[in-house]
XYZ file of C-alpha atoms in Angstrom:
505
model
C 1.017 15.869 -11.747
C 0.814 14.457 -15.443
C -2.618 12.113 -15.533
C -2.766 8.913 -14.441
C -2.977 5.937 -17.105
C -5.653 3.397 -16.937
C -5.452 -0.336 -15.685
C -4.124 -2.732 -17.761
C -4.598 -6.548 -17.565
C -2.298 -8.835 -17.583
C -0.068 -7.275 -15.522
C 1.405 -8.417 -12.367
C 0.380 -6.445 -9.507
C 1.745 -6.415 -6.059
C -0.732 -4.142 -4.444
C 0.687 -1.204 -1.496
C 0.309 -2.369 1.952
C -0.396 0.675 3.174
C -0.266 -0.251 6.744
C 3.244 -1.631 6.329
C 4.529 1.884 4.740
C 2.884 3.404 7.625
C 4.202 1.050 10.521
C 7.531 0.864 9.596
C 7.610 4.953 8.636
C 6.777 5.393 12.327
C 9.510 3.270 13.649
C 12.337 4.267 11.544
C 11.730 7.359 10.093
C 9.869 9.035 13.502
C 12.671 11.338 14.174
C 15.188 12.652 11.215
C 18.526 14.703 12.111
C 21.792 15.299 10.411
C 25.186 14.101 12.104
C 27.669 16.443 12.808
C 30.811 15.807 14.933
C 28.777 12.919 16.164
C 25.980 14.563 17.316
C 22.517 14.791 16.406
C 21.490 18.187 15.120
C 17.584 18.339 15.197
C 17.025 22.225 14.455
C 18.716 24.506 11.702
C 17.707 27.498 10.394
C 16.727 26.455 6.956
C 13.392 24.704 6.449
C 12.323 21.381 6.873
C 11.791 19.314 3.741
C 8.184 17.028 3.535
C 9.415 13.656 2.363
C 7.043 11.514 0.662
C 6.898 8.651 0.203
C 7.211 7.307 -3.434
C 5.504 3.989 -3.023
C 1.883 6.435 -1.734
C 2.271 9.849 -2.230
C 2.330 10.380 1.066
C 4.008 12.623 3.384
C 6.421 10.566 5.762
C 8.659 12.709 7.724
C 10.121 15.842 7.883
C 13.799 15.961 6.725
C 16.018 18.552 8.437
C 17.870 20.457 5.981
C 21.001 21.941 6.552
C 22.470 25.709 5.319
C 25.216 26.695 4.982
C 26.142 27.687 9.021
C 25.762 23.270 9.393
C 27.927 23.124 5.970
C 30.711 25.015 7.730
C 30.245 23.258 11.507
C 30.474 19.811 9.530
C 33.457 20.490 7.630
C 35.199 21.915 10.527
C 34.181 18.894 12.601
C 36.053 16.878 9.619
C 39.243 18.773 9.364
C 39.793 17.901 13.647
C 38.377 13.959 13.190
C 40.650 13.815 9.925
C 44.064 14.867 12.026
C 42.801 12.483 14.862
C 42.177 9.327 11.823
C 45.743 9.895 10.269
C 47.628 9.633 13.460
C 46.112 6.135 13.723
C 48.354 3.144 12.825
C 47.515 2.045 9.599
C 46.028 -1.277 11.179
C 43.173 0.546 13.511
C 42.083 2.249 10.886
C 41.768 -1.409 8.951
C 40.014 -2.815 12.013
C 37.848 -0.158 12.093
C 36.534 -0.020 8.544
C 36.513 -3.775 8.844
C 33.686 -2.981 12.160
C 31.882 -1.106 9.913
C 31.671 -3.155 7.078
C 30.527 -5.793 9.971
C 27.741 -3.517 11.275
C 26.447 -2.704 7.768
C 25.913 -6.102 7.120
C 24.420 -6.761 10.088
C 21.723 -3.970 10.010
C 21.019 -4.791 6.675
C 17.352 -5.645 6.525
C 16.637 -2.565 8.252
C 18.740 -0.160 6.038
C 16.954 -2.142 2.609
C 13.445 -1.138 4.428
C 14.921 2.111 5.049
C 16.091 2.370 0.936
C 12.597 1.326 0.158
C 10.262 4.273 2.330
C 12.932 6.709 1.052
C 13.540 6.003 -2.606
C 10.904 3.099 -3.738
C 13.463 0.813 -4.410
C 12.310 -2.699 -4.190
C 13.084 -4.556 -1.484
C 14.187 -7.532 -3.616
C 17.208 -5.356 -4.940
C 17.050 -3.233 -1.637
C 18.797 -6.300 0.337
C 21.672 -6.505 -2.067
C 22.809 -2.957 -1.433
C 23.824 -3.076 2.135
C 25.995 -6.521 1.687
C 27.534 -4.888 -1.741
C 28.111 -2.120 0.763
C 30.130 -4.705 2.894
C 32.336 -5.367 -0.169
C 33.496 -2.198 -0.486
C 34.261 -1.609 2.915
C 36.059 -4.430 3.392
C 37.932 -4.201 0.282
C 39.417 -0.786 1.322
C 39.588 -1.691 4.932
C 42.174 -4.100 3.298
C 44.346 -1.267 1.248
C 44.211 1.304 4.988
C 47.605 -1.280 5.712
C 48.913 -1.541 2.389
C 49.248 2.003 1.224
C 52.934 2.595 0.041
C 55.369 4.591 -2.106
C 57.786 4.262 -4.031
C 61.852 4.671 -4.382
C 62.132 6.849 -7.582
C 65.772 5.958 -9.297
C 66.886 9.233 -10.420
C 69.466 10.446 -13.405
C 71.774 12.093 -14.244
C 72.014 13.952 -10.781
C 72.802 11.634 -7.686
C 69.537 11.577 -5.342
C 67.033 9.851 -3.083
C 64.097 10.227 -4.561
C 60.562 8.680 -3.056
C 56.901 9.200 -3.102
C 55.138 9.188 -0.035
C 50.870 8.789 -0.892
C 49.026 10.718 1.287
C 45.505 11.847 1.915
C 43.668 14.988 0.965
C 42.044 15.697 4.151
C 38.645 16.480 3.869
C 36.538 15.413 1.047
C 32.715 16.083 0.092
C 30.915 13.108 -0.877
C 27.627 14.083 -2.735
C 25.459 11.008 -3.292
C 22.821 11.074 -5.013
C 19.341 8.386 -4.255
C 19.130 5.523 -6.275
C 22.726 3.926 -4.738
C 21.942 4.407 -0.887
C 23.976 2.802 1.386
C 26.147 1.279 -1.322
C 27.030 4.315 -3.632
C 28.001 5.532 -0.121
C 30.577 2.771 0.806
C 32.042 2.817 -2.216
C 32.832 6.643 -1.764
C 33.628 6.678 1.445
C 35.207 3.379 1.658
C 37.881 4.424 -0.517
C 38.353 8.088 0.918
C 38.295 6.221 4.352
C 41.093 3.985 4.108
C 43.433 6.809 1.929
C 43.430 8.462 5.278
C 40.522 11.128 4.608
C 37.670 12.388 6.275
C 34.123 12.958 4.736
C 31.272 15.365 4.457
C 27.880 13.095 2.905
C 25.787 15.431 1.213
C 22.918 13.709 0.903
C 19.393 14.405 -1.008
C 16.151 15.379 0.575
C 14.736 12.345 -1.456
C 17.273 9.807 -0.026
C 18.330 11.399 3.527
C 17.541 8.054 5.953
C 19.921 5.375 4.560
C 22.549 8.269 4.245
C 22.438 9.035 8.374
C 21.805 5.396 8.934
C 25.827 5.146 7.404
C 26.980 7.719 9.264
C 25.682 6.239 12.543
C 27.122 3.086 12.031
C 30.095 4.489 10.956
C 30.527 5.931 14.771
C 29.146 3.088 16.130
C 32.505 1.734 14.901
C 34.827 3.185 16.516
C 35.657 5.544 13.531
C 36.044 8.975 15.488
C 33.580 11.398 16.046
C 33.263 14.040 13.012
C 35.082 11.881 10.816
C 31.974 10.818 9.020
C 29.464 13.906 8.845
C 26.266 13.899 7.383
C 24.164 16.661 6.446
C 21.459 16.860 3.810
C 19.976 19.705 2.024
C 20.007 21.818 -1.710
C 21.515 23.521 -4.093
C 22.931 26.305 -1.711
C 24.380 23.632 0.378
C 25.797 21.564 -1.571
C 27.665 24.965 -3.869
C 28.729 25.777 0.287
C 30.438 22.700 0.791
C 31.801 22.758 -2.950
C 33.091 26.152 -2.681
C 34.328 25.629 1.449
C 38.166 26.134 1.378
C 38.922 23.157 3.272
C 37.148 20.726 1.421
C 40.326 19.144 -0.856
C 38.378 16.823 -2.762
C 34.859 16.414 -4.168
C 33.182 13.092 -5.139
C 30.102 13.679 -6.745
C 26.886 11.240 -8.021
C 24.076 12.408 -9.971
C 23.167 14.363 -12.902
C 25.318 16.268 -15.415
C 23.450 19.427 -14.990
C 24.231 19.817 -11.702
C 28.031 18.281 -12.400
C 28.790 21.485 -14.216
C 27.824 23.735 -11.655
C 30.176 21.525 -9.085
C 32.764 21.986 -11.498
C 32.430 25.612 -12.109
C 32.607 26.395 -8.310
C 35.116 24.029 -7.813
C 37.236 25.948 -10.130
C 37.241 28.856 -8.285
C 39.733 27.127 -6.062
C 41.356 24.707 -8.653
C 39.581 21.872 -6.279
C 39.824 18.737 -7.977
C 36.704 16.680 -8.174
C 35.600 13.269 -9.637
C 32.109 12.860 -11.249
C 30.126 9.362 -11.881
C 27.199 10.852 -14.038
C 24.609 9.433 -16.027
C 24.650 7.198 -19.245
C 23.002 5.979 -22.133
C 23.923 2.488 -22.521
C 23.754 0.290 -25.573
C 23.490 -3.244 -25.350
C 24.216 -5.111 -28.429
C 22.808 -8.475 -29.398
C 24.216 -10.179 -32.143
C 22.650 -12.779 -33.774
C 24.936 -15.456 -32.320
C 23.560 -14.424 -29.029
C 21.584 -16.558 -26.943
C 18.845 -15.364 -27.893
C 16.643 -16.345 -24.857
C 19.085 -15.064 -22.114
C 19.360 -11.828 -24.359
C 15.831 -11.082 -24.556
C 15.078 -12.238 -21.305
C 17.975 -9.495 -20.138
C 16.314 -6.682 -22.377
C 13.290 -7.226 -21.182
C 14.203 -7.126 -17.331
C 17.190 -5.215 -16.978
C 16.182 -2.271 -18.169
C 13.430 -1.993 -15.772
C 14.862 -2.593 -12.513
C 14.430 -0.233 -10.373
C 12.054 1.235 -12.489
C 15.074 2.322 -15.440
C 16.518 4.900 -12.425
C 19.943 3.214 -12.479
C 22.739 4.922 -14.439
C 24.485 1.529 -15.861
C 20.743 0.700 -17.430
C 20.866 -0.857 -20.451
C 18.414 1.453 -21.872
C 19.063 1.528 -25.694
C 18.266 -2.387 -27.169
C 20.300 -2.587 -30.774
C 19.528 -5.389 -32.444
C 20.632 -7.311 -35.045
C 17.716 -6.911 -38.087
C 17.814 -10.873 -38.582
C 16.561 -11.674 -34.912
C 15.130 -8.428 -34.446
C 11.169 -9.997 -34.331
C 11.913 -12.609 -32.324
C 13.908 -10.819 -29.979
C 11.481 -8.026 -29.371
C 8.652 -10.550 -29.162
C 10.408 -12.569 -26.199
C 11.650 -9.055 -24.520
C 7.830 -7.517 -24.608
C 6.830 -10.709 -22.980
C 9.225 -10.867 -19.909
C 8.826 -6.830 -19.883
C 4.649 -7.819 -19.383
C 5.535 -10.405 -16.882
C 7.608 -8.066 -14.714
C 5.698 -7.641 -11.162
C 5.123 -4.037 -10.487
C 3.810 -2.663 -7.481
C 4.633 -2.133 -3.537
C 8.448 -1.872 -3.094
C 7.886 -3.831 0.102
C 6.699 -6.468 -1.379
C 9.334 -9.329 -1.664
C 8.012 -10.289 -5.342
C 8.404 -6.674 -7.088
C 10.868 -6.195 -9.406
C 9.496 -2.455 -10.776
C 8.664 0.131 -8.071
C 7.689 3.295 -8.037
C 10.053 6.316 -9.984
C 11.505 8.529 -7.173
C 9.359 11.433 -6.973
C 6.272 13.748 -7.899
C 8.394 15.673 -10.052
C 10.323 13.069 -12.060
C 7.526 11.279 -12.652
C 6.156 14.255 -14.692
C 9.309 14.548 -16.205
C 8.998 11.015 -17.610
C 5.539 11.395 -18.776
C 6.435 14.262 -20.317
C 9.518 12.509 -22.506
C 7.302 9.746 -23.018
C 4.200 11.733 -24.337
C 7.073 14.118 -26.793
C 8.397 10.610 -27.988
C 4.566 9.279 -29.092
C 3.974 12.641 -30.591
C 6.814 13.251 -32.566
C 9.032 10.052 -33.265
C 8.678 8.041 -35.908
C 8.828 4.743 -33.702
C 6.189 3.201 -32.100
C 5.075 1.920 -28.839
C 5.211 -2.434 -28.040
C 4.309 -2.020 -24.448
C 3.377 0.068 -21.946
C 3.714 4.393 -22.331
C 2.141 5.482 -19.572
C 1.405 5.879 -15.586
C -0.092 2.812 -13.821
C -3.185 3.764 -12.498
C -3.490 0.961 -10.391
C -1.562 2.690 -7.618
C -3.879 5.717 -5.586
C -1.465 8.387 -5.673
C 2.055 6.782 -5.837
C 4.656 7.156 -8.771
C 4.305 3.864 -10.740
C 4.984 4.176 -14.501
C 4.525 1.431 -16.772
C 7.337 -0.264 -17.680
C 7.589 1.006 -21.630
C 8.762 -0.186 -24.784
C 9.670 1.457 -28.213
C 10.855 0.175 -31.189
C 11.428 1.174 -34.635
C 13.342 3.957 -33.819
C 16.456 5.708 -35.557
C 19.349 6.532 -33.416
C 19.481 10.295 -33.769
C 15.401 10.331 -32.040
C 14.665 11.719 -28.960
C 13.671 9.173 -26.314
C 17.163 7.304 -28.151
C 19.658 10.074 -27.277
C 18.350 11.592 -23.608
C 18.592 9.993 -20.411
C 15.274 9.417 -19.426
C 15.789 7.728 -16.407
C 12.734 6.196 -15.974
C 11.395 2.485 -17.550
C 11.691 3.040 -20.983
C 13.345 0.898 -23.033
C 14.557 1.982 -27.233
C 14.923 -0.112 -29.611
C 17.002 0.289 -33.197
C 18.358 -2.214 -36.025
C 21.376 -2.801 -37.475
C 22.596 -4.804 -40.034
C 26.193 -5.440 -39.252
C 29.439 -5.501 -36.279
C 30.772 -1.936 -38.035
C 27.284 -0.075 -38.353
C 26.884 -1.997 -34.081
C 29.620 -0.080 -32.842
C 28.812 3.296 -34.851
C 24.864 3.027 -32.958
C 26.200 2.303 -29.459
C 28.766 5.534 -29.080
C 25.974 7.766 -31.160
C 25.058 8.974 -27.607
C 26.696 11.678 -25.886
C 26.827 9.533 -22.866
C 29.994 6.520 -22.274
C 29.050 4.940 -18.995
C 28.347 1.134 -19.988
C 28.330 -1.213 -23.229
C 26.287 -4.209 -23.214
C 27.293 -7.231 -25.410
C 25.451 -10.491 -26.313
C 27.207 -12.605 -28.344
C 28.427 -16.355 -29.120
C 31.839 -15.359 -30.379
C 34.423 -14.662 -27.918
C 36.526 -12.778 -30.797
C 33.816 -10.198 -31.152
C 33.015 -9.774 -27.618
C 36.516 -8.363 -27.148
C 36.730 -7.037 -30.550
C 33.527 -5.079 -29.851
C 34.157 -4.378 -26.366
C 37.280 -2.536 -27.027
C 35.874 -0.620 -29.918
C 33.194 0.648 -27.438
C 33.202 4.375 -26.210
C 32.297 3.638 -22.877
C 33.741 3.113 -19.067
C 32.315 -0.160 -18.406
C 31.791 -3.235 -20.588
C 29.646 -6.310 -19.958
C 28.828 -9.489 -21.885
C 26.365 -11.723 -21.667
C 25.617 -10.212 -18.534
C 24.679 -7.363 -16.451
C 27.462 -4.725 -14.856
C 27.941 -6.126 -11.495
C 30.196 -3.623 -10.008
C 31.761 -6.081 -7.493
C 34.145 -3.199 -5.192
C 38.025 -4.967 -6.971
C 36.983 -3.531 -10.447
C 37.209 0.657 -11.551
C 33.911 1.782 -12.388
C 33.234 5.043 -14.419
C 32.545 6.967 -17.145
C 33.738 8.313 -20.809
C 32.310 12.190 -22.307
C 29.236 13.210 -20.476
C 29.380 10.234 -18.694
C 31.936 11.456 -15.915
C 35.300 11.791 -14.792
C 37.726 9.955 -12.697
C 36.992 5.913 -11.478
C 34.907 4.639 -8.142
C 35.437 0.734 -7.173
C 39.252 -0.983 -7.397
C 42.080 0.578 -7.043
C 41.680 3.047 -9.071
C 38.871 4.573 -6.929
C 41.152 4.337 -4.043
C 43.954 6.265 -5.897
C 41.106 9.438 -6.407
C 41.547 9.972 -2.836
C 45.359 10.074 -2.812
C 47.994 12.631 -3.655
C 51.866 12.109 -4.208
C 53.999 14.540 -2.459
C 57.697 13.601 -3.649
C 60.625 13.932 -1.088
C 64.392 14.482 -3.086
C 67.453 14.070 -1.334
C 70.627 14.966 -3.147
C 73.527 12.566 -2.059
């Protein structure tokens, strides 16, 4: 473990109720399984998996991992639930997406406490997850009715043509952490109501919310095996990738681990769609309010301690408000509470894990060694936590675009700052990243918020505001940043195929 950093005043503390963590680890987190075919399965033969807890560095609970003998039982399970789910009426499979979008909602307190022991994520942005969940079960729910071909007019031969959309069977959903319960709807939401059933491979860092899903899911009626949920590694998750009668995989999470997905699933041409990381710049012109700019730069970027993929984590800013704009952003940055996830007043928790909290130090400390910016704020762990993963939420400015801690994903609450001097030399900083997820505009001018934002390498545009994601709008990535769309109906579509039926006449 890196060293820990020393205390710093000023800052806003929310100290760890220890007891809480502890209470509400025993009453929710007491007994971990994996759900396969609707059952419980409390023993495998691969180890179990010591899950601590971000928040103390504490172990929690043991996580039951699964190999590759639950990998094949699961996806078998699927392929029977999936025939059973398609020979539904298109309407009970509505109603019954609609009862789960009901019963996430409804256990939604206990899910957000369930996101916060698992992951660290603060219960203030915890609570949001599980009714954006709703959304985008209920927004598919509404397309399981409405899914429909079309009558193809053909030439110069005389025919019936038509396309008949179907499903692809059985598709592998690998989330990753930082989305829980939401990342998850929005998957399997969509793969749901195109008639599919799904394998969740979830993380040994994020396993409760995961299971949570799938229980709900059968406590809805859905049938038995059509929602499986199994957690475990590398080998598992290549096992379900490479398993012949997965048809589709939908995968969340890093681009390391997106090629390997893709180079098994190319040993059986299986198609797969990828929401990866980004890089995101968020412009602010000088027109911008300048307040609600800084006051965005300054927070955003630090929810959820920077772990969010959308994070506007490169600032570029115009050289004429640059001073005042980094002076107001440093300030709300300072102000931001950090501390105990549970607590209903922290907006920075702790980073995920042991491991990438290292990693973070470690791009931090290469970035104060060997960049030519500087440090504003922050730059190292918070040592105000015992042994939890709390990094200080970390400014640096005066940097060039081609530096280090401006080009990787750091994932973590860092925050880069460069200058610019005009709209042409904007546009040029904000795709010099080999990432495309998000672009981030601030500006007064409605003529150059669409004349930037359609200039701008990236999936997902958002002025004067923050990337919302609500479930009616396509959400993904350009170049490293993925492939293929979640949310709207575009992320329904992912989950479809066109077989085409012609009828000479």
């Amino acid at each position: 473990m890196a060293g820990r950093g020393i205390p710093r005043e000023g800052t806003h503390l929310m100290a760890i109720d220890t007891a809480t963590h502890e209470r509400l680890a025993r009453e929710l987190l007491s007994s971990h399984y994996l759900l396969i075919g609707g059952e419980r399965v409390t023993k495998t033969g691969s180890d179990r998996f010591a899950h601590v807890n971000p928040a103390t560095g504490k172990v929690q609970a043991d996580v039951v991992m699964a190999g590759i003998e639950e990998v094949d039982r699961a996806v078998a399970s699927a392929v029977s639930a999936q025939k059973v789910w398609w020979s539904w009426r298109p309407d009970e499979r509505r109603n019954a997406l609609w009862r789960l979008a009901s019963l996430v909602r409804a256990d939604g307190e206990e899910v957000a406490q369930l996101m916060a022991l698992e992951a660290g994520i603060p219960i203030s942005m915890a609570v949001g997850l599980p009714r954006r969940a709703g959304d985008y079960l209920e927004y598919y729910a509404g397309f399981a009715d409405k899914i429909e071909g079309q009558v193809i007019p053909i030439f110069p031969e005389q025919a019936f043509d038509y396309t008949l959309p179907e499903p692809f069977g059985v598709v592998a959903a690998i989330s990753t952490w930082n989305g829980g319960i939401s990342s998850l709807s929005r998957k399997g939401g969509a793969a749901l109501a195109a008639g599919n059933a799904v394998v969740v491979k979830a993380m040994e860092l994020a396993p409760f919310s995961a299971v949570r899903f799938g229980e709900l899911a059968l406590r809805a009626g859905l049938p038995p095996g059509l929602v499986n949920v199994i957690v475990g590694g590398a080998e598992a998750g290549a096992a379900l990738v490479r398993h012949p009668d997965v048809r589709k995989v939908s995968f969340t999470g890093g681009v390391e681990t997106a090629r390997k997905i893709l180079a098994t699933a190319a040993e059986s041409i299986t198609p797969v769609v990828l929401e990866l990381g980004g890089k995101s710049g968020s412009i602010v012109f000088a027109d911008a309010d300048l307040e609600a700019a800084s006051r965005f730069s300054g927070a955003t970027p630090m929810g959820l301690a920077g772990q969010a993929c959308v994070s506007p984590s490169r600032l570029i800013v115009h050289e004429s408000v640059h001073d005042e704009v980094v002076e107001r952003a440093t300030a709300v940055t300072r102000a931001l509470p950090l501390g105990d996830p549970l607590n209903a007043a922290t907006v920075v928790g702790p980073v995920v894990s042991e491991a990438q909290y290292d990693r973070i130090l470690g791009m931090i400390a290469r970035a104060r060694q060997s960049e030519h910016g500087h440090v504003v704020t922050g730059g190292a762990a918070a040592a105000d936590f015992g042994d939890g993963f709390f990094i200080e939420p970390t400014i640096f400015d005066g940097l060039a675009s081609e530096d280090y801690i401006a080009q990787e994903e750091v994932f973590g609450p860092v925050l880069s700052i460069i200058t610019f001097s005009d709209e042409e030399e904007a546009i040029a900083l904000a795709n010099d990243t080999r990432y495309g997820l998000a672009g981030y505009i601030h500006t007064g001018n409605l003529q150059r918020a669409h004349r930037v934002a359609a200039q701008l390498d990236a999936g997902y545009i958002s002025v004067n505001g923050f990337a919302a994601l609500p479930a009616s709008a396509p959400f993904g990535g350009n170049k490293l940043s993925g492939i293929g769309k979640e949310g709207g109906r575009a992320g329904l579509d992912e989950f479809l195929r066109l077989k085409n039926v012609y009828i000479p006449l």
